[in-house]
Short mmCIF file of C-alpha atoms in Angstrom, two decimals:
data_model
loop_
_atom_site.label_atom_id
_atom_site.label_comp_id
_atom_site.label_asym_id
_atom_site.label_seq_id
_atom_site.Cartn_x
_atom_site.Cartn_y
_atom_site.Cartn_z
CA MET W 24 -22.68 -50.07 -6.88
CA ASP W 25 -22.61 -46.37 -7.25
CA ALA W 26 -24.60 -44.55 -9.94
CA LEU W 27 -21.57 -44.12 -12.22
CA ALA W 28 -20.74 -47.83 -12.21
CA VAL W 29 -24.38 -48.68 -12.97
CA ARG W 30 -24.44 -46.20 -15.85
CA LEU W 31 -21.17 -47.56 -17.27
CA ALA W 32 -22.59 -51.09 -17.12
CA GLU W 33 -25.73 -49.90 -18.96
CA ILE W 34 -23.64 -48.24 -21.67
CA GLU W 35 -21.55 -51.40 -22.05
CA ASP W 36 -24.72 -53.49 -22.41
CA GLN W 37 -26.06 -51.08 -25.05
CA GLU W 38 -22.80 -51.33 -26.99
CA LYS W 39 -23.01 -55.12 -26.88
CA ASP W 40 -26.57 -54.96 -28.21
CA THR W 41 -25.53 -52.79 -31.17
CA GLU W 42 -22.56 -54.99 -32.08
CA THR W 43 -23.72 -58.17 -33.74
CA LYS W 44 -21.62 -61.05 -32.54
CA ALA W 45 -20.71 -63.35 -35.40
CA GLU W 46 -19.83 -66.99 -35.38
CA GLY W 47 -16.17 -66.37 -36.17
CA LYS W 48 -16.67 -65.05 -39.71
CA LYS W 49 -13.38 -64.63 -41.52
CA ILE W 50 -13.05 -61.17 -43.05
CA LEU W 51 -10.09 -60.22 -45.20
CA VAL W 52 -9.03 -56.58 -44.69
CA VAL W 53 -6.86 -55.34 -47.56
CA ASP W 54 -5.32 -51.88 -47.18
CA ASP W 55 -1.78 -50.56 -47.54
CA SER W 56 -2.29 -48.27 -44.53
CA PRO W 57 -1.33 -49.97 -41.23
CA THR W 58 -3.58 -47.51 -39.38
CA VAL W 59 -6.65 -48.35 -41.45
CA ARG W 60 -5.97 -52.10 -41.14
CA LYS W 61 -5.60 -51.78 -37.38
CA LEU W 62 -8.78 -49.72 -36.93
CA ILE W 63 -10.92 -51.98 -39.12
CA SER W 64 -9.54 -55.25 -37.73
CA GLY W 65 -9.94 -53.98 -34.16
CA LYS W 66 -13.61 -53.20 -34.72
CA LEU W 67 -14.19 -56.54 -36.45
CA GLU W 68 -12.56 -58.42 -33.57
CA LYS W 69 -14.64 -56.49 -31.05
CA CYS W 70 -17.75 -57.64 -32.91
CA GLY W 71 -16.67 -61.27 -32.84
CA HIS W 72 -15.23 -61.63 -36.32
CA GLU W 73 -11.84 -63.01 -37.32
CA PRO W 74 -9.98 -60.41 -39.40
CA ILE W 75 -7.23 -61.49 -41.75
CA CYS W 76 -5.04 -58.57 -42.85
CA ALA W 77 -3.24 -58.08 -46.16
CA VAL W 78 -0.94 -55.17 -47.00
CA ASP W 79 -1.66 -55.05 -50.75
CA GLY W 80 -3.35 -56.86 -53.61
CA MET W 81 -0.66 -59.51 -54.06
CA ASP W 82 -0.69 -60.29 -50.35
CA ALA W 83 -4.50 -60.49 -50.46
CA LEU W 84 -4.47 -63.04 -53.28
CA ALA W 85 -1.92 -65.16 -51.40
CA LYS W 86 -4.08 -65.12 -48.26
CA ILE W 87 -7.22 -65.94 -50.26
CA ASN W 88 -5.34 -68.88 -51.79
CA GLU W 89 -4.60 -70.18 -48.27
CA GLU W 90 -8.16 -69.75 -47.01
CA VAL W 91 -11.27 -68.29 -48.64
CA PRO W 92 -12.78 -65.58 -46.40
CA ASP W 93 -16.49 -64.93 -45.83
CA LEU W 94 -16.11 -61.26 -46.83
CA ILE W 95 -13.39 -59.05 -48.32
CA LEU W 96 -12.91 -55.37 -47.45
CA LEU W 97 -10.69 -54.03 -50.22
CA ASP W 98 -8.91 -50.70 -50.65
CA ILE W 99 -8.57 -49.41 -54.21
CA THR W 100 -5.27 -47.52 -54.28
CA MET W 101 -2.46 -49.89 -53.30
CA PRO W 102 1.05 -50.71 -54.52
CA ARG W 103 1.75 -53.66 -56.87
CA MET W 104 -1.92 -54.34 -57.69
CA ASP W 105 -4.91 -52.07 -57.19
CA GLY W 106 -8.27 -53.08 -55.76
CA TYR W 107 -9.99 -53.17 -59.15
CA GLN W 108 -7.48 -55.73 -60.44
CA VAL W 109 -7.77 -57.80 -57.27
CA CYS W 110 -11.55 -57.79 -57.47
CA LYS W 111 -11.53 -58.95 -61.10
CA LEU W 112 -9.22 -61.85 -60.19
CA ILE W 113 -11.44 -62.77 -57.23
CA ARG W 114 -14.49 -62.82 -59.50
CA SER W 115 -12.72 -64.93 -62.14
CA ASN W 116 -11.83 -67.66 -59.62
CA GLU W 117 -14.43 -70.40 -59.15
CA ALA W 118 -13.63 -70.73 -55.42
CA THR W 119 -14.05 -67.01 -54.69
CA LYS W 120 -16.47 -65.70 -57.30
CA ASP W 121 -19.36 -65.50 -54.81
CA VAL W 122 -17.44 -63.96 -51.88
CA PRO W 123 -18.78 -60.44 -51.21
CA VAL W 124 -16.20 -57.72 -51.91
CA VAL W 125 -16.69 -54.27 -50.39
CA MET W 126 -14.45 -51.54 -51.80
CA ILE W 127 -13.15 -49.07 -49.25
CA SER W 128 -11.70 -45.93 -50.77
CA GLY W 129 -11.09 -42.23 -50.40
CA LYS W 130 -12.26 -41.88 -54.00
CA ASP W 131 -15.92 -40.92 -53.97
CA GLY W 132 -16.55 -39.97 -57.57
CA PHE W 133 -19.31 -41.50 -59.68
CA PHE W 134 -16.75 -42.96 -62.11
CA ASP W 135 -14.86 -44.67 -59.26
CA LYS W 136 -18.02 -46.33 -57.99
CA VAL W 137 -19.05 -47.45 -61.48
CA ARG W 138 -15.57 -48.83 -62.11
CA GLY W 139 -15.85 -50.73 -58.82
CA ARG W 140 -19.19 -52.23 -59.87
CA MET W 141 -17.74 -53.18 -63.25
CA ALA W 142 -14.88 -54.96 -61.46
CA GLY W 143 -17.46 -56.94 -59.48
CA THR W 144 -17.70 -55.24 -56.10
CA SER W 145 -20.72 -55.90 -53.92
CA ASN W 146 -20.65 -52.49 -52.25
CA TYR W 147 -18.55 -49.34 -51.87
CA ILE W 148 -17.69 -47.40 -48.70
CA THR W 149 -16.04 -43.99 -48.94
CA LYS W 150 -13.32 -42.98 -46.46
CA PRO W 151 -13.59 -41.53 -43.93
CA PHE W 152 -16.34 -43.64 -42.44
CA GLY W 153 -17.47 -44.43 -38.91
CA PRO W 154 -17.66 -47.80 -37.17
CA GLU W 155 -21.46 -47.82 -37.57
CA THR W 156 -21.18 -47.58 -41.36
CA LEU W 157 -18.52 -50.28 -41.42
CA MET W 158 -20.47 -52.73 -39.28
CA LYS W 159 -23.78 -52.06 -41.02
CA THR W 160 -22.15 -52.93 -44.33
CA VAL W 161 -20.31 -55.96 -42.93
CA ASN W 162 -23.48 -57.32 -41.32
CA GLU W 163 -25.34 -56.88 -44.60
CA TYR W 164 -23.10 -59.51 -46.20
CA ILE W 165 -22.40 -62.02 -43.44
CA GLN W 166 -25.81 -62.56 -41.87
#
């Protein structure tokens, strides 16, 4: 092997070391942006998780009714039902009340974060965020 191929293999091994492989954890990704859903679900798949995507709050509740995920990544601003409302419904359901819910939002104000906590969120990530922030937060709740 030439030096470049060896270096590429080393980089690939380092990336594998930093990405915790999960035992097929089901993670619900709820965002009305197709781009955000694709980016998050792609990273989750790469790390060994099984993403389930929902386009809005109503879709999320339907998917949760079909199968309870191990973690929920939930946008706040969505059509039909916002993330705060979805989170309150998740917390009021006996089957889902203990599922971690991480809010993902472009809103970074103190009030927004407090409102998220009052709705029952486990954590709050502000957009834009990098893959390291995403996976650190995900791993915090599924280990």
